[in-house]
Coordinates of C-alpha atoms and ligand atoms in Angstrom, one line a residue:
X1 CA 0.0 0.0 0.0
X2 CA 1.2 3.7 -1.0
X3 CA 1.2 4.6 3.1
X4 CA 3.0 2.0 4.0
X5 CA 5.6 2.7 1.6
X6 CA 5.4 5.7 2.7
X7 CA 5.1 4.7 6.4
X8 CA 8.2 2.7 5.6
X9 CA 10.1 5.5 4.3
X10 CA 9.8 7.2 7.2
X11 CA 13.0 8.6 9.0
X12 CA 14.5 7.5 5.6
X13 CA 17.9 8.9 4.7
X14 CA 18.3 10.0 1.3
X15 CA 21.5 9.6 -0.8
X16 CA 23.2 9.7 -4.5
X17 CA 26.4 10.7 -5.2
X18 CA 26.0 13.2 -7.6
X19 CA 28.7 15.4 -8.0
X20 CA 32.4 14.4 -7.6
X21 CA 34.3 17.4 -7.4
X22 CA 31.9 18.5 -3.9
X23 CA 33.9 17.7 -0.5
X24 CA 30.8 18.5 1.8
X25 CA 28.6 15.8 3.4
X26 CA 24.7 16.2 3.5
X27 CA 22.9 14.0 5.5
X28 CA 19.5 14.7 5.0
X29 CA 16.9 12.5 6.5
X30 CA 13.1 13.0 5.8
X31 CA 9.7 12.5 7.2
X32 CA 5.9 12.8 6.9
X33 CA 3.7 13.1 3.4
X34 CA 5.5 12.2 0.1
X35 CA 5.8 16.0 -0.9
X36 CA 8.4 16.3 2.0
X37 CA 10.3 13.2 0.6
X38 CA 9.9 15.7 -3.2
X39 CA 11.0 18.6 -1.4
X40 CA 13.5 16.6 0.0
X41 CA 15.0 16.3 -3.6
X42 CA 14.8 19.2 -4.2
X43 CA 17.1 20.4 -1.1
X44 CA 19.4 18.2 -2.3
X45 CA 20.0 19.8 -6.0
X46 CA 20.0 23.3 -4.3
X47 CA 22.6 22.1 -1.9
X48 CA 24.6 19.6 -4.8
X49 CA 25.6 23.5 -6.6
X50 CA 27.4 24.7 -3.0
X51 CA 29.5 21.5 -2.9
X52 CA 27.6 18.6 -0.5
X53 CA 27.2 15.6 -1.6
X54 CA 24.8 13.5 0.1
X55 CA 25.8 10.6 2.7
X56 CA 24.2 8.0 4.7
X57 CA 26.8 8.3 7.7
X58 CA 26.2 10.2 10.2
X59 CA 29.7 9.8 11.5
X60 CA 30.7 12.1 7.8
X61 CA 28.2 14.5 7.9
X62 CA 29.1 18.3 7.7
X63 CA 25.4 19.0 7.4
X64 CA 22.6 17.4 9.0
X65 CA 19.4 18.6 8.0
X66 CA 15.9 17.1 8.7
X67 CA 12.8 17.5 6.8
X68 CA 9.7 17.3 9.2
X69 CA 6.2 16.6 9.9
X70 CA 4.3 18.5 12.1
X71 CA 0.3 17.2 11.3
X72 CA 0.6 15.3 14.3
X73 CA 1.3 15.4 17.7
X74 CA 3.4 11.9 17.2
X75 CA 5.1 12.8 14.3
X76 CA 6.8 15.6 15.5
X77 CA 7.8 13.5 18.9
X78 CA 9.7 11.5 16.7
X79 CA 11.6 14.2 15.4
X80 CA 12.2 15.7 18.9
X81 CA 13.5 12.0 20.1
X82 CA 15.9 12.2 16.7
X83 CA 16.9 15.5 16.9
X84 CA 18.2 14.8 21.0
X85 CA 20.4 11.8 19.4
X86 CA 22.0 14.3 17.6
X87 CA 23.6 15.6 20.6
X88 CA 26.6 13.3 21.3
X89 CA 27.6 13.8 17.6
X90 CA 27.5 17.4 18.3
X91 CA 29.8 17.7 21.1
X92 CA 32.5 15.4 19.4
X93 CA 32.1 17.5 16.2
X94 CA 31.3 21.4 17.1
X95 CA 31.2 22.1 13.9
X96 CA 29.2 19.9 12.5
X97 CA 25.9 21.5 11.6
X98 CA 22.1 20.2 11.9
X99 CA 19.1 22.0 10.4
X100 CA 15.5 21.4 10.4
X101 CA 13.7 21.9 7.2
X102 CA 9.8 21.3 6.2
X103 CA 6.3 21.7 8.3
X104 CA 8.0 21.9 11.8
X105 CA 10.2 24.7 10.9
X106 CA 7.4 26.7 10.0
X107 CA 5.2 25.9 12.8
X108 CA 7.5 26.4 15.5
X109 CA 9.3 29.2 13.7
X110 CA 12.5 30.9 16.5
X111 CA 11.1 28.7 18.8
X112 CA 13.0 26.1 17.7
X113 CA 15.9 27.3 18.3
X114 CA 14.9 28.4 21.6
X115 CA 13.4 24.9 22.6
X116 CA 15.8 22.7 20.7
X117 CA 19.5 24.2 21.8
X118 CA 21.0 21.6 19.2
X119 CA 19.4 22.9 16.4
X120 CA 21.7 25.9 14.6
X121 CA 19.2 26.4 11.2
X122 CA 15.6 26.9 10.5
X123 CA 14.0 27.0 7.0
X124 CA 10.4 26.8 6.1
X125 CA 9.3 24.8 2.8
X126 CA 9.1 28.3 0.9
X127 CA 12.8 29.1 1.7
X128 CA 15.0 26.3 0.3
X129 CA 16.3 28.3 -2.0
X130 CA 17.8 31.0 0.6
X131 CA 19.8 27.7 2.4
X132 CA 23.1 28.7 0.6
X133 CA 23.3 32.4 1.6
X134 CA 21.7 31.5 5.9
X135 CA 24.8 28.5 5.1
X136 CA 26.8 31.0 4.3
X137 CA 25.7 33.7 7.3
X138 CA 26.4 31.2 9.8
X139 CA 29.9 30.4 8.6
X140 CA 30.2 33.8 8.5
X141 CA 29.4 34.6 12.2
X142 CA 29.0 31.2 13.2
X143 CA 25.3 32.6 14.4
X144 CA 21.8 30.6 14.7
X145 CA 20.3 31.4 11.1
X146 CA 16.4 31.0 9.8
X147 CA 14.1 32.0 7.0
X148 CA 10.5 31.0 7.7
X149 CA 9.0 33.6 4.8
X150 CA 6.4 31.6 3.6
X151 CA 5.8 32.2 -0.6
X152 CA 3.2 32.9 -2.7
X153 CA 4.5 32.0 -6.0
X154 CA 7.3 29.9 -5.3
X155 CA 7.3 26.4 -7.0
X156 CA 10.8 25.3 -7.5
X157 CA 9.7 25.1 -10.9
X158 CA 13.0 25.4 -12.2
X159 CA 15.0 23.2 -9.8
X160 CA 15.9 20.2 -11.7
X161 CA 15.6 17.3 -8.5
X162 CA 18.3 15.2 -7.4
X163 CA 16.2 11.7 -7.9
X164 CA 16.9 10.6 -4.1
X165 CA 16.7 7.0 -2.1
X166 CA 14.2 5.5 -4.8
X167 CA 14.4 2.7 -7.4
X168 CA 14.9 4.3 -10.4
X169 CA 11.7 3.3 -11.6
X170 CA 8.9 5.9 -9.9
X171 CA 9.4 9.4 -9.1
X172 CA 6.9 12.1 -7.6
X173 CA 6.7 15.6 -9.6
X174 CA 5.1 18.2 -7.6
X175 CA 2.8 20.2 -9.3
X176 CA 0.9 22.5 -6.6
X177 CA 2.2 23.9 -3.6
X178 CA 0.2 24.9 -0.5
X179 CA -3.2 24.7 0.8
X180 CA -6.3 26.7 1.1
X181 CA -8.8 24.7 2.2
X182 CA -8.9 25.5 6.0
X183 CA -10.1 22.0 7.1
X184 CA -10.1 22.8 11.0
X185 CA -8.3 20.1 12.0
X186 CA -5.4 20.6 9.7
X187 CA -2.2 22.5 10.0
X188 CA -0.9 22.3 6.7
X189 CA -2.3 25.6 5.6
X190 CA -0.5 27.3 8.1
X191 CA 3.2 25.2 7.8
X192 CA 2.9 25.2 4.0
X193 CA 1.2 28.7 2.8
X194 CA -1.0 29.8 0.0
X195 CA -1.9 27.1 -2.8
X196 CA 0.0 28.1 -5.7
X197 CA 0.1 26.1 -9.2
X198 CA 3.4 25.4 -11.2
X199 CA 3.6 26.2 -14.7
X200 CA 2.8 23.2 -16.9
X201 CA 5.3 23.1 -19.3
X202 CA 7.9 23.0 -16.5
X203 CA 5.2 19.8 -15.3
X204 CA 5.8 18.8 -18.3
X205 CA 9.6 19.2 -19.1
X206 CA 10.4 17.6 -15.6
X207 CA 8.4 14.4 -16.9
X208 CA 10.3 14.4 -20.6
X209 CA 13.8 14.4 -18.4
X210 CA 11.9 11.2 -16.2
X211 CA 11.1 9.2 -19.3
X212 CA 14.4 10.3 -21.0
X213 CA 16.3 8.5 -18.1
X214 CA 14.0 5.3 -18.1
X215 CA 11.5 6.3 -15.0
X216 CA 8.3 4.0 -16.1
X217 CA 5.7 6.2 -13.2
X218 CA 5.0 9.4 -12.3
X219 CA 3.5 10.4 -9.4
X220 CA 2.1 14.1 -9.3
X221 CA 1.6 16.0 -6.4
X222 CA -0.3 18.5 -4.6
X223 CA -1.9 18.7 -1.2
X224 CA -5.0 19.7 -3.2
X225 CA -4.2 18.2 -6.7
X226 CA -7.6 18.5 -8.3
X227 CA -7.7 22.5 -7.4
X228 CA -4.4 23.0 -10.0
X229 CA -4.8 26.0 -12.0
X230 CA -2.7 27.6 -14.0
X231 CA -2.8 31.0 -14.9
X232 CA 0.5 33.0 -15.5
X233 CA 1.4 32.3 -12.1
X234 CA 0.1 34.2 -8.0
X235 CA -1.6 32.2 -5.7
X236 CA -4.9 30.4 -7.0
X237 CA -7.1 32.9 -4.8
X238 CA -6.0 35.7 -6.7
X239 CA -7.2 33.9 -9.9
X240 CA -10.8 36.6 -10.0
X241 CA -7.8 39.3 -10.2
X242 CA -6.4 37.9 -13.7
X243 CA -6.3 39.6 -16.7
X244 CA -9.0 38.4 -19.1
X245 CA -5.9 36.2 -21.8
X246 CA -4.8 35.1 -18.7
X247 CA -8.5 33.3 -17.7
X248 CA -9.2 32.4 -21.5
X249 CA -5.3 30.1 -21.4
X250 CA -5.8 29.0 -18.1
X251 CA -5.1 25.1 -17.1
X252 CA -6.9 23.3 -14.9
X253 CA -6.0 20.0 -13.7
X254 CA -7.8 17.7 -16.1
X255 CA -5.6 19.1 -18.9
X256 CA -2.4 19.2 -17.1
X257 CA -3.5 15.3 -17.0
X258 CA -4.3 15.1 -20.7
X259 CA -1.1 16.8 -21.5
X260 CA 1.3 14.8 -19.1
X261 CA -0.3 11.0 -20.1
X262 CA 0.1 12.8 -24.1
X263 CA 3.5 13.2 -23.7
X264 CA 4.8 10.3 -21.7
X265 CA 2.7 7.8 -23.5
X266 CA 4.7 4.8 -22.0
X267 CA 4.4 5.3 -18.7
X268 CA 2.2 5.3 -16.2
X269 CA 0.9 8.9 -14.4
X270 CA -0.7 8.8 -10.8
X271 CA -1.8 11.6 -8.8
X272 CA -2.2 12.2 -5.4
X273 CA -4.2 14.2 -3.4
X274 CA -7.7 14.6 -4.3
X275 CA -10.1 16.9 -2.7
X276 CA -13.7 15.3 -2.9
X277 CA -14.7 19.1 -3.1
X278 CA -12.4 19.7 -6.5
X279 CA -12.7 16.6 -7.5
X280 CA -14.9 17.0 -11.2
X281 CA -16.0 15.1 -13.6
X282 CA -13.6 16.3 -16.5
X283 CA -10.9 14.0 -14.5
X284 CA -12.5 10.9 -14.3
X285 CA -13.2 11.4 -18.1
X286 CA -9.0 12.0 -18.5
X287 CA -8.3 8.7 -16.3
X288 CA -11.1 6.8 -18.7
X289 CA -9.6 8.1 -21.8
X290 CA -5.8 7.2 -20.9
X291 CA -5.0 3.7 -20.6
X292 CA -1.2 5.2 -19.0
X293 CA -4.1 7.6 -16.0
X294 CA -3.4 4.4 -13.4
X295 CA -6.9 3.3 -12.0
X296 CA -6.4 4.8 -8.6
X297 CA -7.7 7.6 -6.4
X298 CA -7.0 8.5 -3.0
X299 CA -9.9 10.7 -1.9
X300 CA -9.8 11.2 1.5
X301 CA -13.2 12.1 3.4
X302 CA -12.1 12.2 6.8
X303 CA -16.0 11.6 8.3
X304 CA -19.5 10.1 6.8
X305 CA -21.6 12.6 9.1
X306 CA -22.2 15.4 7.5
X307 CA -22.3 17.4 10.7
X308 CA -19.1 16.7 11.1
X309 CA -17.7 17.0 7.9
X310 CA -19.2 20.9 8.7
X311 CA -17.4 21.1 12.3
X312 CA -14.4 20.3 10.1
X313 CA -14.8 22.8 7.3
X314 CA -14.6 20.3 4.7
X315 CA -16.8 21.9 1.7
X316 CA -19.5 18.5 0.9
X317 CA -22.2 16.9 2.4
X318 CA -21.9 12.5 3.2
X319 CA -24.7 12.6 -0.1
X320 CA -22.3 14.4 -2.0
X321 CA -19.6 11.9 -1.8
X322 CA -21.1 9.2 -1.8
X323 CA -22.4 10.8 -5.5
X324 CA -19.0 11.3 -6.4
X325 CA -18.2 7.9 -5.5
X326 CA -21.0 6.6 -7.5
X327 CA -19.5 8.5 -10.6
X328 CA -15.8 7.3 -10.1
X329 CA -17.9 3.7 -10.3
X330 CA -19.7 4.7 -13.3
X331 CA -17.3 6.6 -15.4
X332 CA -13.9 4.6 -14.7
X333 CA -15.3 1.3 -12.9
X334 CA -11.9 -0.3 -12.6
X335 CA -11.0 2.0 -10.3
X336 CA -9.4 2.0 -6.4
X337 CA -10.4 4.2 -4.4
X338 CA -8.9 4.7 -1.0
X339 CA -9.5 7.2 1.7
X340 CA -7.9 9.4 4.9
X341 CA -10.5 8.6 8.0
X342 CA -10.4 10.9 11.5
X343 CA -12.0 9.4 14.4
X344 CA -12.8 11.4 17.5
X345 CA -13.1 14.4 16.4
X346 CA -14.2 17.6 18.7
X347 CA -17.8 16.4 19.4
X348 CA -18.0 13.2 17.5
X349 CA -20.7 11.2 19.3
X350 CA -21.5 7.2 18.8
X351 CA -24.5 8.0 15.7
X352 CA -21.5 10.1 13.7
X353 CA -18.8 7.4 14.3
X354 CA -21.9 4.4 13.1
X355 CA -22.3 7.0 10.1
X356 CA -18.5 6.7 9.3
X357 CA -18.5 2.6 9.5
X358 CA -21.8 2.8 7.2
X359 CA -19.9 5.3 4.7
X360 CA -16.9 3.1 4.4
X361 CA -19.0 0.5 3.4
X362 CA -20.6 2.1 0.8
X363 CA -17.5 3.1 -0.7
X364 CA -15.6 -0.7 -0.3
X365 CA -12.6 1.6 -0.3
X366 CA -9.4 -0.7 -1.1
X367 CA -7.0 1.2 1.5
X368 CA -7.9 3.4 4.0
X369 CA -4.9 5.5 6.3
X370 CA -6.9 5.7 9.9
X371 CA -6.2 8.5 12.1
X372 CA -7.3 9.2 16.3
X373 CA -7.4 13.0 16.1
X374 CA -4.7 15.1 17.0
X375 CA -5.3 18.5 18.1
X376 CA -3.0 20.8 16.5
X377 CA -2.0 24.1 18.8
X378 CA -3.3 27.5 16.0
X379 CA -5.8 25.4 14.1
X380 CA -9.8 26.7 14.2
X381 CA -10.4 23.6 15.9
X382 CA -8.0 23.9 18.6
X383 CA -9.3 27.8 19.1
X384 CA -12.5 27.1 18.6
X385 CA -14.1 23.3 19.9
X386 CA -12.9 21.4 22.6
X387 CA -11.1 17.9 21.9
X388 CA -13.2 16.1 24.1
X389 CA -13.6 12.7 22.7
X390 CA -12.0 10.4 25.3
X391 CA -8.6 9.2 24.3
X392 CA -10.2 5.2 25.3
X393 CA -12.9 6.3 22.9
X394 CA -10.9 7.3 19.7
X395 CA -8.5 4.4 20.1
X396 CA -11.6 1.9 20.1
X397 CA -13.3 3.2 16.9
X398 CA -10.2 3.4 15.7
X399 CA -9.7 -0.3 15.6
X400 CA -13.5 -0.6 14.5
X401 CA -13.0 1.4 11.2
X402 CA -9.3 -0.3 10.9
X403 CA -11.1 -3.8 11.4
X404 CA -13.6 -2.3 8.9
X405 CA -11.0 -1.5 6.4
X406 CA -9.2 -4.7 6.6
X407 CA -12.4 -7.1 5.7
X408 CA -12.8 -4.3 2.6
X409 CA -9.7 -4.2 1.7
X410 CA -9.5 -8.0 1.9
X411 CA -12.5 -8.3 -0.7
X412 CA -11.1 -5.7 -2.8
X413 CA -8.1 -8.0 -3.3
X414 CA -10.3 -11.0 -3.9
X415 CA -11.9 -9.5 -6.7
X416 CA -8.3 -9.3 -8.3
X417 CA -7.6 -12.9 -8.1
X418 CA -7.4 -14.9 -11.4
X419 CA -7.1 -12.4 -13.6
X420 CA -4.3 -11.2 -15.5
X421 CA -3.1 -7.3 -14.6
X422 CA -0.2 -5.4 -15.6
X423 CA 2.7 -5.1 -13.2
X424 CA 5.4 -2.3 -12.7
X425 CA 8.7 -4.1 -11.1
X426 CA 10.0 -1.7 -8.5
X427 CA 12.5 -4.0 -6.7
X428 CA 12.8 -7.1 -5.0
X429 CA 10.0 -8.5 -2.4
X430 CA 11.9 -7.3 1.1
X431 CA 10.3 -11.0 2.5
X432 CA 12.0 -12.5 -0.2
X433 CA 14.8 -12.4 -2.7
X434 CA 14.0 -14.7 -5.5
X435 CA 10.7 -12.2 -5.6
X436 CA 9.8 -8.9 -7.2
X437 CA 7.4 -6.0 -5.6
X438 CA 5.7 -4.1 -8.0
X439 CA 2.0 -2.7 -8.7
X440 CA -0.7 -3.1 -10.3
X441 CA -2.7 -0.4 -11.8
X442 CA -4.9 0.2 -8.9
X443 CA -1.9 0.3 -6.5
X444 CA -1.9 -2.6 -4.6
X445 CA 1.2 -4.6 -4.1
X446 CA 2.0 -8.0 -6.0
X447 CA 4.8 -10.7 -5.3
X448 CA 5.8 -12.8 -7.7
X449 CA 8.5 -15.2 -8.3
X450 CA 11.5 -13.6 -10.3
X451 CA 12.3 -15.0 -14.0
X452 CA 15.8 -15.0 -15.9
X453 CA 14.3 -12.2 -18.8
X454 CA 12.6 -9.5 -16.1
X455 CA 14.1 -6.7 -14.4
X456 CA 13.1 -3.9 -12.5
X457 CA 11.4 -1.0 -14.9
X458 CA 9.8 -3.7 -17.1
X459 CA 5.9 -3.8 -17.5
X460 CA 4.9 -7.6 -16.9
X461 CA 1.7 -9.8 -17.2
X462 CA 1.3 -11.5 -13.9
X463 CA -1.6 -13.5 -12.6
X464 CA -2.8 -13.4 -9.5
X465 CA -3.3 -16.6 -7.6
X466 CA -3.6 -15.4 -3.8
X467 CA -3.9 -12.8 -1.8
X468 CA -3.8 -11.5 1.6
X469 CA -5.5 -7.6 2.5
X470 CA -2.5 -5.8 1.8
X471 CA -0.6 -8.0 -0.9
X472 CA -1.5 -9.9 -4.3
X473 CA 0.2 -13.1 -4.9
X474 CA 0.8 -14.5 -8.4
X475 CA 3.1 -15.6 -11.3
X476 CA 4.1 -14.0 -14.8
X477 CA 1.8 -15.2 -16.9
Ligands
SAH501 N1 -4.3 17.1 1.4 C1 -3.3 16.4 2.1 C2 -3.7 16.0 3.4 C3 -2.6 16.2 4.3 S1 -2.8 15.5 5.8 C4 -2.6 15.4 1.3 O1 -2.1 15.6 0.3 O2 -2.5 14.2 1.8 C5 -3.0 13.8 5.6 C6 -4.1 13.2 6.4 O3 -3.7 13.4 7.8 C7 -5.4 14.0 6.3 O4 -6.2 13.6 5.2 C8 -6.1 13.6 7.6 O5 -6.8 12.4 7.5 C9 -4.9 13.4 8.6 N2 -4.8 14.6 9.5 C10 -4.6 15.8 9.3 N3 -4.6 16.6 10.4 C11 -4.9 15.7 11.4 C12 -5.0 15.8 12.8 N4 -5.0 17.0 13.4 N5 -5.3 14.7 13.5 C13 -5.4 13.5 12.9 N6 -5.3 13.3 11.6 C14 -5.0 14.4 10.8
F3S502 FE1 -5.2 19.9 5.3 FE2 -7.6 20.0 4.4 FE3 -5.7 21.1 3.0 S1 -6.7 18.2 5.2 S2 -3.9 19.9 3.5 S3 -6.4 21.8 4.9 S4 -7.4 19.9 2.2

């Protein structure tokens, strides 16, 4: 399943030698959604032109910079527990660096450095392009240094990544920045600004470079994809204030789509994440018309009460999504669908929770990532409603809509079994080496025995034989 790869990749440390004339060491190690593991690369070009190269020893490092999660309490415990195991290293090596980068940076802003003595850099996720010159400052006067200025137009558009960590096979290309949304819960739109779109042909020359050096899947990106819109550039709110050419050439997402699957007719284009709210029709009809649009949407929906779907700002009713389900089914009925699930939420009483279950069964979602909530200190929620769902009480129907998940997900995988689907190697099975891992269409896993003539990259026929609720089980066909 995407999380768990994802969940597995967590605390990852990212690395490629990419230029031999640099001396520095960059140990960057990253955390949280898979834009922060895309930002990540993109750290590591900015930083490959002032002379680090990156390393997976600590012991090495000049640099140690982390890329963090702040949209729960938990996740940014861990980085707190990592960040104090930095401290032995620093006293053997004073000069050795360590920077936090991403979501936490921007939350907690100078207090940081304040809190977190270790810590001698600061840089929110609009301000990696600023990390040579605050490198540069501190050598200078060997002072603290930060840049937490959050963007409105910035896109790293032109910052060619450094492909990081991954298999060589699938890479993530962001294509909006940034959230408006406002979902109560949510701190996002405060760590990661104003939604901005990046220009498409950029989108578009970044993919060319990926199929020119024999990536087979793209994964586009956005916290919001559906809501891309290009315009000549500015933050998507200021969109009413564009100039009249500028509304009559605009790009929505559904032709960014047509356009990427057009140009990279030979491999396969996911996206990830859709906003039931922006979510239209014009996309399904991309992802039926492209055999390359993979089969898959994650379409997170967080509650099936629409009271609470209101207490969280999100912008649609339970009957609306369950519409927009209905379509996905009727327009592209092949399709996955999985979903993002809160439990507990400020008020959420036993009939909202039994709405959840009932919506989840509707959909017969084949993943689901389960949350308890997490209150997050300068959301609306946290100023606004009391978190006063038990802690007992989340965790229990937590497990019921994980339990719930399981037995869907388990019949989803059934309904793969003895047919043939197309299969994208990505590397050996970690449970076992005469194996390869790859995916099907929809996204979930298959394991199947290795052959003399396959490699990783190729596109093979396997059939499935077996299955479990998170893995497929077959043969090459
Ligand atoms: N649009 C984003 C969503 C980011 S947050 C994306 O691209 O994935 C990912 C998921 O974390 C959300 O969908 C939500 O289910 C969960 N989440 C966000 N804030 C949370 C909180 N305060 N407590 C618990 N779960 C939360
Ligand atoms: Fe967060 Fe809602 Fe945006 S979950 S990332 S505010 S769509």
């Amino acid at each position: 399943m995407e999380k768990k790869i994802i969940e597995s990749r967590q605390g990852e440390v990212l690395v490629k030698q990419s230029n031999v004339k640099n001396s520095k060491k960059l140990f960057l190690e990253s955390y949280g959604c898979q834009m922060n593991f895309s930002d990540s690369e993109i750290v590591a070009s900015i930083l490959n032109e002032e002379g680090y190269n990156t390393t997976n020893e600590l012991d090495e490092a000049d640099l140690i910079l982390l890329n963090t999660c702040s949209i729960r309490e938990k996740a940014e415990q861990t980085i707190r527990k990592r960040l104090s195991q930095f401290n032995t290293l620093k006293k053997i090596k004073p000069k050795l660096t360590v920077g936090v980068l991403g979501c936490m940076a921007e939350r907690l802003k100078t207090k940081f450095l304040e809190e977190e003595h270790l810590v001698d850099l600061v840089v929110g996720p609009d301000a990696y392009r600023d990390l040579p010159n605050l490198l540069k400052d501190m050598e200078e006067d060997g002072r603290n240094a930060i840049n937490v200025i959050l963007s409105k137009e910035e896109t790293y558009a032109d910052i060619n990544p450094v492909r990081l960590g991954g298999n060589g096979v699938t890479a993530f290309v962001s294509i909006t920045r940034g959230c408006d949304n406002m979902c109560t819960f949510c701190v996002v739109p405060f760590t990661r600004g104003r939604e901005r779109s990046r220009d498409p042909y950029s989108i578009i020359k970044e993919c060319r470079e990926l199929v020119e050096n024999n990536y087979k899947e793209i994964t586009l990106l956005g916290q919001n994809i559906d809501s891309y819109l290009w315009y000549g550039g500015g933050p998507k709110k200021d969109f009413a204030k564009a100039t009249e050419l500028q509304k009559a050439t605009a790009i929505n997402f559904a032709q960014l789509l047509d356009m990427v699957a057009t140009e990279c007719p030979d491999i396969r284009i996911r996206f990830s994440t859709s906003n039931p709210q922006d979510m239209h029709e014009d996309v399904l009809h991309m992802m039926a018309k492209h055999k390359n649009i993979c089969k898959y949407i994650h379409l997170p929906v967080q509650s099936g009460n629409t009271n609470v779907l209101k207490r969280m700002n999100r912008q649609h009713t339970r009957e609306e999504y369950l519409c927009l389900i209905d379509k996905i089914r009727q327009i592209v009925p092949e399709c996955a669908i999985s979903h993002d699930m809160i439990v507990g939420f400020c008020g959420e009483t036993e009939e909202e929770h039994k709405d959840t279950l009932s919506l989840m069964e509707y959909a017969k979602y084949d993943f689901g990532y389960m949350f308890a909530y997490s209150e997050r200190p300068g959301t609306p929620a946290h100023k606004k409603m009391a978190d006063d769902v038990p802690l007992e009480i989340k965790k229990r129907r937590l497990t019921e809509i994980i339990n719930l998940q399981q037995k869907l997900s388990l019949d989803r995988m059934k309904s793969y079994l003895n047919k043939i689907h197309e299969v994208l190697i990505e590397g050996t099975s970690k449970k076992n080496k005469e194996e390869w891992y790859g995916r099907i269409s929809q996204n979930a896993v298959v394991v199947f025995p290795k052959t003399k003539t396959t490699k990783v990259g190729d596109f093979v026929n396997v059939k499935v034989e077996d299955c479990t609720s998170a893995t497929l089980i077959g043969k090459i066909a």
